[in-house]
Coordinates of C-alpha atoms and ligand atoms in Angstrom, one line a residue:
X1 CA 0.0 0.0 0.0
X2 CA 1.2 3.4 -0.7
X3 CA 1.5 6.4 1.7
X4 CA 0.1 9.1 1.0
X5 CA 1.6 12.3 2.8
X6 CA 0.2 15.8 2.4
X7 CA 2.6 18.3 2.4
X8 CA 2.1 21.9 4.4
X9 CA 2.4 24.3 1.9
X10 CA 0.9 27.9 1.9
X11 CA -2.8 27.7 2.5
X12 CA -3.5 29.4 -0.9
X13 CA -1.7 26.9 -3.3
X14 CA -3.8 23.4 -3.4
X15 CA -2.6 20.9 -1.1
X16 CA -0.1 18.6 -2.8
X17 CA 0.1 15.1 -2.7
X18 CA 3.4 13.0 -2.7
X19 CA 2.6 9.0 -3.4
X20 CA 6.1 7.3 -1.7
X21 CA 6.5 4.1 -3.1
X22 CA 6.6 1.1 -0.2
X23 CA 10.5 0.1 0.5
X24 CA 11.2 -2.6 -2.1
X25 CA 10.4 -6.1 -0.6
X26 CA 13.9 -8.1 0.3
X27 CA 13.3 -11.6 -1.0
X28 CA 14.8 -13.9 1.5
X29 CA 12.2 -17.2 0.3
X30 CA 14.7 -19.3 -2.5
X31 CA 13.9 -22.0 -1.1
X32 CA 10.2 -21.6 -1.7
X33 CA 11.1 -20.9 -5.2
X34 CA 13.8 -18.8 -7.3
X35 CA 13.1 -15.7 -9.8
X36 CA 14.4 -17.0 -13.6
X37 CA 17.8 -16.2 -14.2
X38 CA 17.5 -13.7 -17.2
X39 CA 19.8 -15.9 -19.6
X40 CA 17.4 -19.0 -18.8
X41 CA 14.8 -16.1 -20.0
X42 CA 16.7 -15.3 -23.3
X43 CA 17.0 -18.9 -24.0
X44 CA 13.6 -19.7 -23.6
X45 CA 11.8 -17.2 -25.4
X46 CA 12.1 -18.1 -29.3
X47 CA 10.5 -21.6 -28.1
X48 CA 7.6 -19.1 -27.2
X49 CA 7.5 -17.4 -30.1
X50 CA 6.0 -18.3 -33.7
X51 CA 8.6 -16.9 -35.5
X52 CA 11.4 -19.8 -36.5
X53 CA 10.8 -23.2 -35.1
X54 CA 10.5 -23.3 -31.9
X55 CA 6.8 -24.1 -31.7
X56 CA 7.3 -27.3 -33.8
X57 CA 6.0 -30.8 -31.7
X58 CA 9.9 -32.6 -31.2
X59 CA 8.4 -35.6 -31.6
X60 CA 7.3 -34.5 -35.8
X61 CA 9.5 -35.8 -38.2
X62 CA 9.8 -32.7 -40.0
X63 CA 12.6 -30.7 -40.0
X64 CA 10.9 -28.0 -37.6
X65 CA 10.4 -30.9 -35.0
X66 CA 14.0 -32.1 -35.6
X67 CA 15.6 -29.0 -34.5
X68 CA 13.4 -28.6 -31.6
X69 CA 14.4 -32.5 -30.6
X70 CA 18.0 -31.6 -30.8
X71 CA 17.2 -28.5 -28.4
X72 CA 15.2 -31.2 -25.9
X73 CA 18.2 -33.4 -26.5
X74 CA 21.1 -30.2 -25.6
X75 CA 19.1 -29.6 -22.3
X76 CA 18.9 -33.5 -21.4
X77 CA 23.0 -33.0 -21.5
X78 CA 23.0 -30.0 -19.1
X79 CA 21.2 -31.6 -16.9
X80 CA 23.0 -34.9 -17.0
X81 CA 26.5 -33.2 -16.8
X82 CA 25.3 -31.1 -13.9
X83 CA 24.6 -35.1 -12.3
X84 CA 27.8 -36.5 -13.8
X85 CA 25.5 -39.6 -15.8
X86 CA 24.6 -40.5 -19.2
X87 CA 21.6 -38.4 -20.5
X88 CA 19.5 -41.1 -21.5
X89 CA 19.4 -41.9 -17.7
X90 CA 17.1 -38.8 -17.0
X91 CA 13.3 -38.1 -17.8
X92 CA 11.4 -34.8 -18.4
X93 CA 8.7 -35.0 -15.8
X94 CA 6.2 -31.6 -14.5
X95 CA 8.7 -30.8 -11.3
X96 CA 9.7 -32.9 -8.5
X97 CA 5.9 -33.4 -7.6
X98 CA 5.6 -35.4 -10.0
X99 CA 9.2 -37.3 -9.8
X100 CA 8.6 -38.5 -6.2
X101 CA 5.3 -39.7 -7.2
X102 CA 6.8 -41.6 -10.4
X103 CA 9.8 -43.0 -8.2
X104 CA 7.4 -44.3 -5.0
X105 CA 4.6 -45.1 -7.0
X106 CA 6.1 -47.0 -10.1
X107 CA 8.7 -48.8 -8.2
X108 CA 6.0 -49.8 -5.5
X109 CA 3.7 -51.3 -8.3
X110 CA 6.5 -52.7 -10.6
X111 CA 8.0 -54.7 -7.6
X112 CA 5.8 -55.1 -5.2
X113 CA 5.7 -59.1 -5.9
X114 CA 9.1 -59.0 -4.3
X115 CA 7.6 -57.2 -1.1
X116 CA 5.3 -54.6 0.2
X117 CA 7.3 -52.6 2.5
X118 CA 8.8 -49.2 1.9
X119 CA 11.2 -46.9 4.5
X120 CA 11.3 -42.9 4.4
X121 CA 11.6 -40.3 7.2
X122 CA 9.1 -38.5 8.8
X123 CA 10.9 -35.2 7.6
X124 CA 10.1 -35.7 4.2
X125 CA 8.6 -33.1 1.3
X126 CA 5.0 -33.5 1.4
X127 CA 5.3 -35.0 -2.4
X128 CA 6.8 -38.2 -0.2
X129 CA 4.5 -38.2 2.4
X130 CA 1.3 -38.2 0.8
X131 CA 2.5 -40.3 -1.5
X132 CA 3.3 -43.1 0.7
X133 CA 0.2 -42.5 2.6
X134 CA -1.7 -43.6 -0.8
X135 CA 0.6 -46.1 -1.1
X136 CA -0.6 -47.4 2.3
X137 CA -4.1 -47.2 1.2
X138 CA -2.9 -49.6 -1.5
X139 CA -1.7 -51.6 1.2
X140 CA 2.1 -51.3 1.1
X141 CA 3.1 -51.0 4.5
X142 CA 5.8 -47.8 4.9
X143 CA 8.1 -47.3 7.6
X144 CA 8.8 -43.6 8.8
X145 CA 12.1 -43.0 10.3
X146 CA 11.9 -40.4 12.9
X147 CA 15.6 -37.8 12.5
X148 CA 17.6 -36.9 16.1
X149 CA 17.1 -33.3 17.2
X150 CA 19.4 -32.1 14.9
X151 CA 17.4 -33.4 11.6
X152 CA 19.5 -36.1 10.8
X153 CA 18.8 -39.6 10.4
X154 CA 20.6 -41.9 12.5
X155 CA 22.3 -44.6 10.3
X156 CA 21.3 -48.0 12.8
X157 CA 18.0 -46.8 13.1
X158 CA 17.6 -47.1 9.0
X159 CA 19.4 -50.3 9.5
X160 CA 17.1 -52.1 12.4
X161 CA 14.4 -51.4 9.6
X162 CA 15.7 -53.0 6.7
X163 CA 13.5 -56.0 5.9
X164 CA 13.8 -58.9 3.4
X165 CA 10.9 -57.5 1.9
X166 CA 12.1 -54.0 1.8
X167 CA 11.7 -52.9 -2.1
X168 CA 12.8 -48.7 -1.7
X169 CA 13.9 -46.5 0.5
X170 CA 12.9 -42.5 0.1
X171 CA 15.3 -40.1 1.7
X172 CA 15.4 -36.8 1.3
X173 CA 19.0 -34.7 0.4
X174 CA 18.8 -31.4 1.5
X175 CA 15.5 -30.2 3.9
X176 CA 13.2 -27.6 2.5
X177 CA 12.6 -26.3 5.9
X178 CA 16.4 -26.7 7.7
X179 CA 18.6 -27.2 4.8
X180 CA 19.8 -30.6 6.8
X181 CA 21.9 -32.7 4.6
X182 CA 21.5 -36.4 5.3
X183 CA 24.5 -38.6 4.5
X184 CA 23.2 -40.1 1.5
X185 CA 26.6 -41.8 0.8
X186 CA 26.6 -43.6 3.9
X187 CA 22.3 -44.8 3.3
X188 CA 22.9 -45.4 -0.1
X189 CA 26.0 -48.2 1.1
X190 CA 23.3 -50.0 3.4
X191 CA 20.7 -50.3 0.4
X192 CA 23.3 -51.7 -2.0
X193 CA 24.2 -54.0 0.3
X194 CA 20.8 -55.6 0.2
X195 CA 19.9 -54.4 -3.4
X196 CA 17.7 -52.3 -1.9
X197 CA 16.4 -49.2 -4.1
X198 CA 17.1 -45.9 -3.0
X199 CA 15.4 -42.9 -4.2
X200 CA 16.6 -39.4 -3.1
X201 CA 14.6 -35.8 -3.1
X202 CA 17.3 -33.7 -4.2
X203 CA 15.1 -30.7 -5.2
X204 CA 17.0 -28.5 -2.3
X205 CA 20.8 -29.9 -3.3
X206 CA 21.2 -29.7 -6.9
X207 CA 23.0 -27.1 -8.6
X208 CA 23.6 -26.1 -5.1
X209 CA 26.2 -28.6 -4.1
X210 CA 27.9 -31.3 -5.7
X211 CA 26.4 -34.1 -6.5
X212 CA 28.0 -37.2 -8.8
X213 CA 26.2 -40.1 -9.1
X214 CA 29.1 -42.2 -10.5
X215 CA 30.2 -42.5 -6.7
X216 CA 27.1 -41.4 -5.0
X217 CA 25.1 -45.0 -4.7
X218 CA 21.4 -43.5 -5.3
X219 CA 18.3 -45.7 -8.2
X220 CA 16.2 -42.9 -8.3
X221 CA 16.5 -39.2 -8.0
X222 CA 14.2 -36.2 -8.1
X223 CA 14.6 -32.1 -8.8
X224 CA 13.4 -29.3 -10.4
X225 CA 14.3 -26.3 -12.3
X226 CA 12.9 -23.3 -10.6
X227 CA 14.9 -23.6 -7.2
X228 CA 17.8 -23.2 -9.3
X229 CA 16.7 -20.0 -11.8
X230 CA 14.6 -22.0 -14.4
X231 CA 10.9 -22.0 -14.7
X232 CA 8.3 -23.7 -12.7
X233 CA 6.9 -26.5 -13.9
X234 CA 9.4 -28.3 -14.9
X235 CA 11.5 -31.0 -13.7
X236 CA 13.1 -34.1 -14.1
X237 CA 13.9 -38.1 -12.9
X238 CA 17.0 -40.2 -13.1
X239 CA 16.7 -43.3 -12.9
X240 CA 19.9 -45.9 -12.6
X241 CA 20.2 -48.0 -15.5
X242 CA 23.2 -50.5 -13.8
X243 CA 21.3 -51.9 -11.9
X244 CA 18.4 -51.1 -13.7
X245 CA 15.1 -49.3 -12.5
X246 CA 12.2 -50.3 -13.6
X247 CA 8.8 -48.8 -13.1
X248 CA 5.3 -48.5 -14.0
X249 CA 4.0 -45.3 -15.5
X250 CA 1.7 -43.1 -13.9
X251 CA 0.8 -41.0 -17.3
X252 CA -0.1 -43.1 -20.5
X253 CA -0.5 -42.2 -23.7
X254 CA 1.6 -41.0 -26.6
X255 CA 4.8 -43.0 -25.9
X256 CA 7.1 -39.9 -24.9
X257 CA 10.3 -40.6 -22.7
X258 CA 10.6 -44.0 -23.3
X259 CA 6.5 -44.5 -22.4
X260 CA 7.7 -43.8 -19.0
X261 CA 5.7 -40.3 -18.8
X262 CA 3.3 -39.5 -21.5
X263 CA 2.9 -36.5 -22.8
X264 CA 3.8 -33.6 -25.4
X265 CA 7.4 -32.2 -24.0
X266 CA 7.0 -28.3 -22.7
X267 CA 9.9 -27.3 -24.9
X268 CA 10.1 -24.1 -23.4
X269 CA 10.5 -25.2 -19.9
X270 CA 12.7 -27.9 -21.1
X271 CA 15.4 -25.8 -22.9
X272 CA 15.1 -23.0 -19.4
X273 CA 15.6 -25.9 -17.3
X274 CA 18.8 -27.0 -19.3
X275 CA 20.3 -23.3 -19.4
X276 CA 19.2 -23.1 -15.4
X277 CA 21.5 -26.5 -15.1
X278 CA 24.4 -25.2 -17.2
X279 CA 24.8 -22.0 -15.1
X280 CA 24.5 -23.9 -11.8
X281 CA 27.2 -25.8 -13.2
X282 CA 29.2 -23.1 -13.8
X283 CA 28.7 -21.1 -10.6
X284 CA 28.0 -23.9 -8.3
X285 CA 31.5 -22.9 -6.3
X286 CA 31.1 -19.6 -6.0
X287 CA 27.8 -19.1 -5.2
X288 CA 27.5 -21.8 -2.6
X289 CA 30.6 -19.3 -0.9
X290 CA 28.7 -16.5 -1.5
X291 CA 25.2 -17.9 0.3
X292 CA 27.6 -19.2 3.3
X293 CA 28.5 -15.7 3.5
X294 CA 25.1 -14.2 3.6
X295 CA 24.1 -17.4 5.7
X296 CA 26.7 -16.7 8.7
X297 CA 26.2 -12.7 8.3
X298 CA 22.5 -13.2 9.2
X299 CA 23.2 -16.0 12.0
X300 CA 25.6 -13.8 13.4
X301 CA 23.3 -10.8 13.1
X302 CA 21.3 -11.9 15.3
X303 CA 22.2 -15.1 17.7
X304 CA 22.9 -12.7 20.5
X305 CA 19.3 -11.8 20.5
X306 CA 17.2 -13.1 23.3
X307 CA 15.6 -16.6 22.8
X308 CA 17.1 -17.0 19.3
X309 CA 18.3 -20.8 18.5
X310 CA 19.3 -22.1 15.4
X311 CA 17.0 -25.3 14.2
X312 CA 19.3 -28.0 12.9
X313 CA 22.8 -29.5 12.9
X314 CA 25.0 -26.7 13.0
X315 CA 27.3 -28.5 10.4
X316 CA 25.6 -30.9 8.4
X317 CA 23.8 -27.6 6.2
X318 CA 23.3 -26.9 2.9
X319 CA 24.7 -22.8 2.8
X320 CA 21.3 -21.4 1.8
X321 CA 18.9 -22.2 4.1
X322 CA 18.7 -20.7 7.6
X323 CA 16.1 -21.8 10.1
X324 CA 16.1 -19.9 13.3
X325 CA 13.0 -20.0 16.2
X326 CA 12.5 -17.2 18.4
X327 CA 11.2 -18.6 21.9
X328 CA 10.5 -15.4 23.6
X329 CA 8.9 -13.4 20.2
X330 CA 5.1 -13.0 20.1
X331 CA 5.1 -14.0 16.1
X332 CA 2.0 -12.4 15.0
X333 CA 3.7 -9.1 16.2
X334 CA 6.8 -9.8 14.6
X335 CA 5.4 -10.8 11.2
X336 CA 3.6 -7.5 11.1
X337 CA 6.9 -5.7 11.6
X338 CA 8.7 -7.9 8.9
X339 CA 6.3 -7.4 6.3
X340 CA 9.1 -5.8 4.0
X341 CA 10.9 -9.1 4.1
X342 CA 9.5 -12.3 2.1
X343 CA 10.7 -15.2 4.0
X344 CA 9.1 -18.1 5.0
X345 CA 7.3 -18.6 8.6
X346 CA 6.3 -22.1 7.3
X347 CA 7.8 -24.6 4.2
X348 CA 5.7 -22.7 1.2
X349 CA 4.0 -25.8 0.5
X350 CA 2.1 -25.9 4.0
X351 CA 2.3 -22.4 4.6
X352 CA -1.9 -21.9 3.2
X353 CA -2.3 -24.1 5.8
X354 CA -2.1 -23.0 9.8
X355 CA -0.5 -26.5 11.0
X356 CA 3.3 -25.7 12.2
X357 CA 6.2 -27.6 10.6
X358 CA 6.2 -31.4 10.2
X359 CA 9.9 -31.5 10.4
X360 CA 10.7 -29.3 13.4
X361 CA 8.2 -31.1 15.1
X362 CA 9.8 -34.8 14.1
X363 CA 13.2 -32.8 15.4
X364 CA 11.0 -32.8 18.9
X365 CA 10.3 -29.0 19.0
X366 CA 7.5 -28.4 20.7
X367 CA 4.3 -27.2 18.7
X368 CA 4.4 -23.6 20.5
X369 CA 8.6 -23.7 19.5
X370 CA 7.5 -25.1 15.7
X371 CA 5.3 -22.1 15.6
X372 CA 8.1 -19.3 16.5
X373 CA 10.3 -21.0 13.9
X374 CA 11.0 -19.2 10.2
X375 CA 13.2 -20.2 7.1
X376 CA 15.5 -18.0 5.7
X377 CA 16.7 -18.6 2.3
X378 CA 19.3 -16.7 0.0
X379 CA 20.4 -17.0 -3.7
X380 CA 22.3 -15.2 -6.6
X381 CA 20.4 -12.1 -6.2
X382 CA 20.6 -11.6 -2.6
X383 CA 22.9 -8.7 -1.8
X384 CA 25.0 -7.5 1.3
X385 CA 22.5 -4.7 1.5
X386 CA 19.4 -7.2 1.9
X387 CA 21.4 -8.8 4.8
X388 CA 21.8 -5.4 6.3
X389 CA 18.2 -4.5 6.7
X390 CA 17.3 -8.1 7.6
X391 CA 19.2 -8.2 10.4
X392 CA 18.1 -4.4 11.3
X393 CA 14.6 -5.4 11.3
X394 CA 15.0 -8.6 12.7
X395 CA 17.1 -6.9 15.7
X396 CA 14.4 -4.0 16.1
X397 CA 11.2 -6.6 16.0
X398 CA 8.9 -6.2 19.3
X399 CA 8.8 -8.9 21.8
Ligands
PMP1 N1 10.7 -31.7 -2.7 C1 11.3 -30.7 -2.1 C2 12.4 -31.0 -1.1 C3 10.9 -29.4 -2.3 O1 11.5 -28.4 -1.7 C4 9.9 -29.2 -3.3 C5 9.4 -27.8 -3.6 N2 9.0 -27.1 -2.4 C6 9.3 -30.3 -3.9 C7 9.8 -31.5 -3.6 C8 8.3 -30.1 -5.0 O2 8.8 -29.5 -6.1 P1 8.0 -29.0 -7.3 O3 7.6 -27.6 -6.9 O4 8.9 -28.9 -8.5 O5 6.9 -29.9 -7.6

């Protein structure tokens, strides 16, 4: 809302009226989602435009549709170099939504005459949960590990619930909410051992840090492009071919990506999402020492403050996600004083909802603790500056 401040001139002259534009809004919420990265933009656009090809179907055998398949195929190869794996290993899919329901859902019903029983962790992206709660209603039975205080799951507890008819195990990388990093090395050692699938959430870790999956022992894997400057609605699934995945498709139809998800290829989102990979590629190392630095600046800002904890490991963190509670802050009155900040006082994908954090409370923090609790996240646009005025607003909130 504008304010509107009438000035005092001389009674005589009409009163004039000044409109002050509202301080700009400091976007602290990348984990929620990232703005496009203008060069993801640039190479988008003629795929949106009638002029030239790049409306053309890449699955035409015409020359328009042949050019447009080698564009699909370029972006497949950013993606896949960004991974360290052969490009035919990874699937266009509608975000990582839709790749955690793929990977729980067609693994469960291509191999569930081997067993019934799936493990994930109570921490898990809603896309996991509610997946395996219909999953349950199908009548697989699911095991949900619960994480220590500090988010992380402990390694014998996974181990104690290993079963000979375990068929996948669902861990998240990175947490939406804490920016916890499991050890997926160390899980993904236990389910080889017993040729055990593992499927890992890594919409919060790629292009953010490294991840190879020639040593890094993961079947399945999920992400998106617009936590890492591409467009929403548009992700992607790579799935192991030695040993080799197999599922059952949710989408049928016209035979696209190997008839393991139907459906005409958003070329647009597709080429964004490859651009989006490439420069994550490139800027991976400097950018994950820049978000440190914004990361520590803000913790040190203000973990003198009274009642401020960090939630989480204080190690085991991805560099852009901060999670902080403030015990002795009255939130309502605080979120009414930090309304020029756009951060998250929930994970985005509850936050319509008025339930407090699934995650902190797995981590044992009580539901009044849960509620005092917000996410800070940074990116490549966040600047010193916005660091600045976060911390002197978040010092100057009322109690
Ligand atoms: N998993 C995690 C860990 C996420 O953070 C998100 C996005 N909030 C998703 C899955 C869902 O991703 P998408 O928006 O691409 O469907």
């Amino acid at each position: 809302m504008n304010n509107i401040i009438n000035s005092t001139g001389p009674a005589q002259r009409p009163a004039r009226t000044i409109h002050q534009e509202p301080a700009p809004t400091i976007y602290l919420d990348y984990a929620a989602t990232s703005p496009i990265d203008p060069r993801v933009l640039e190479k988008m656009l003629p795929f949106l435009s009638n002029e030239g090809y790049g409306y053309a179907n890449p699955a035409s055998s015409h020359a328009y549709g042949k050019k447009v398949a080698e564009a699909i195929e370029e972006a497949r190869s950013q993606v896949a170099k960004l991974l360290n794996v052969n490009p035919a290993t990874i699937l266009w899919t509608s975000g990582a939504t839709e790749s955690n329901n793929l990977s729980l859902k067609g693994v469960a019903h291509f191999y569930q005459r081997f067993g019934k029983h799936i493990i994930t962790c109570q921490t898990e992206h809603p896309s996991i949960l509610d997946t395996a709660a219909q999953l349950s209603r199908e009548g697989f039975e699911i095991t949900y590990l619960k994480p220590n205080s500090q988010g992380l799951i402990e390694l014998q507890h996974l181990q104690a619930a290993l079963r000979p008819d375990t068929i996948l195990v669902s861990i998240m990388h990175v947490n939406n909410e804490t920016g916890i990093i499991q050890d997926i090395g160390a899980i993904g050692s236990l389910t080889r051992e017993r040729e055990i699938f593992l499927h890992v959430d890594a919409t919060q870790s790629v292009g953010k840090i490294p991840i190879d999956l020639q040593t890094l022992p993961v079947d399945l894997m999920s992400f998106s492009a617009h936590k890492i400057y591409g467009p929403k609605g548009i992700g992607g699934l790579y799935l192991n071919d030695n040993p080799r995945v197999r599922l059952i498709p949710q989408m049928h139809g016209g035979g696209q990506e190997r008839a393991l998800r139907a459906g005409t290829l958003a070329t647009h989102q597709i080429v964004g999402m490859g651009k989006a990979f490439e420069l994550a590629n490139a800027e991976m190392d400097k950018e994950s020492r820049q978000m440190l630095h914004f990361r520590d600046k803000l913790w040190t800002g203000i973990c003198n403050l009274p009642g401020v904890h960090l939630n989480g490991h204080p190690e085991h963190r991805a560099p852009g996600i901060l999670n902080v509670r403030f015990e002795t802050l009255e939130k309502e009155k605080v979120l009414q004083h930090l309304t020029r900040l756009a951060f998250s006082s929930a994970s985005a994908c509850v936050s319509t909802t008025t339930e407090t954090s699934h995650v902190l409370r797995a981590m044992g923090l009580k539901n009044e603790l849960a509620h005092r609790s917000f996410r800070f996240s940074f990116g490549r646009f966040t600047t010193d500056e916005d660091i600045d005025t976060a911390i002197d607003l978040l010092t100057s909130s009322p109690t």
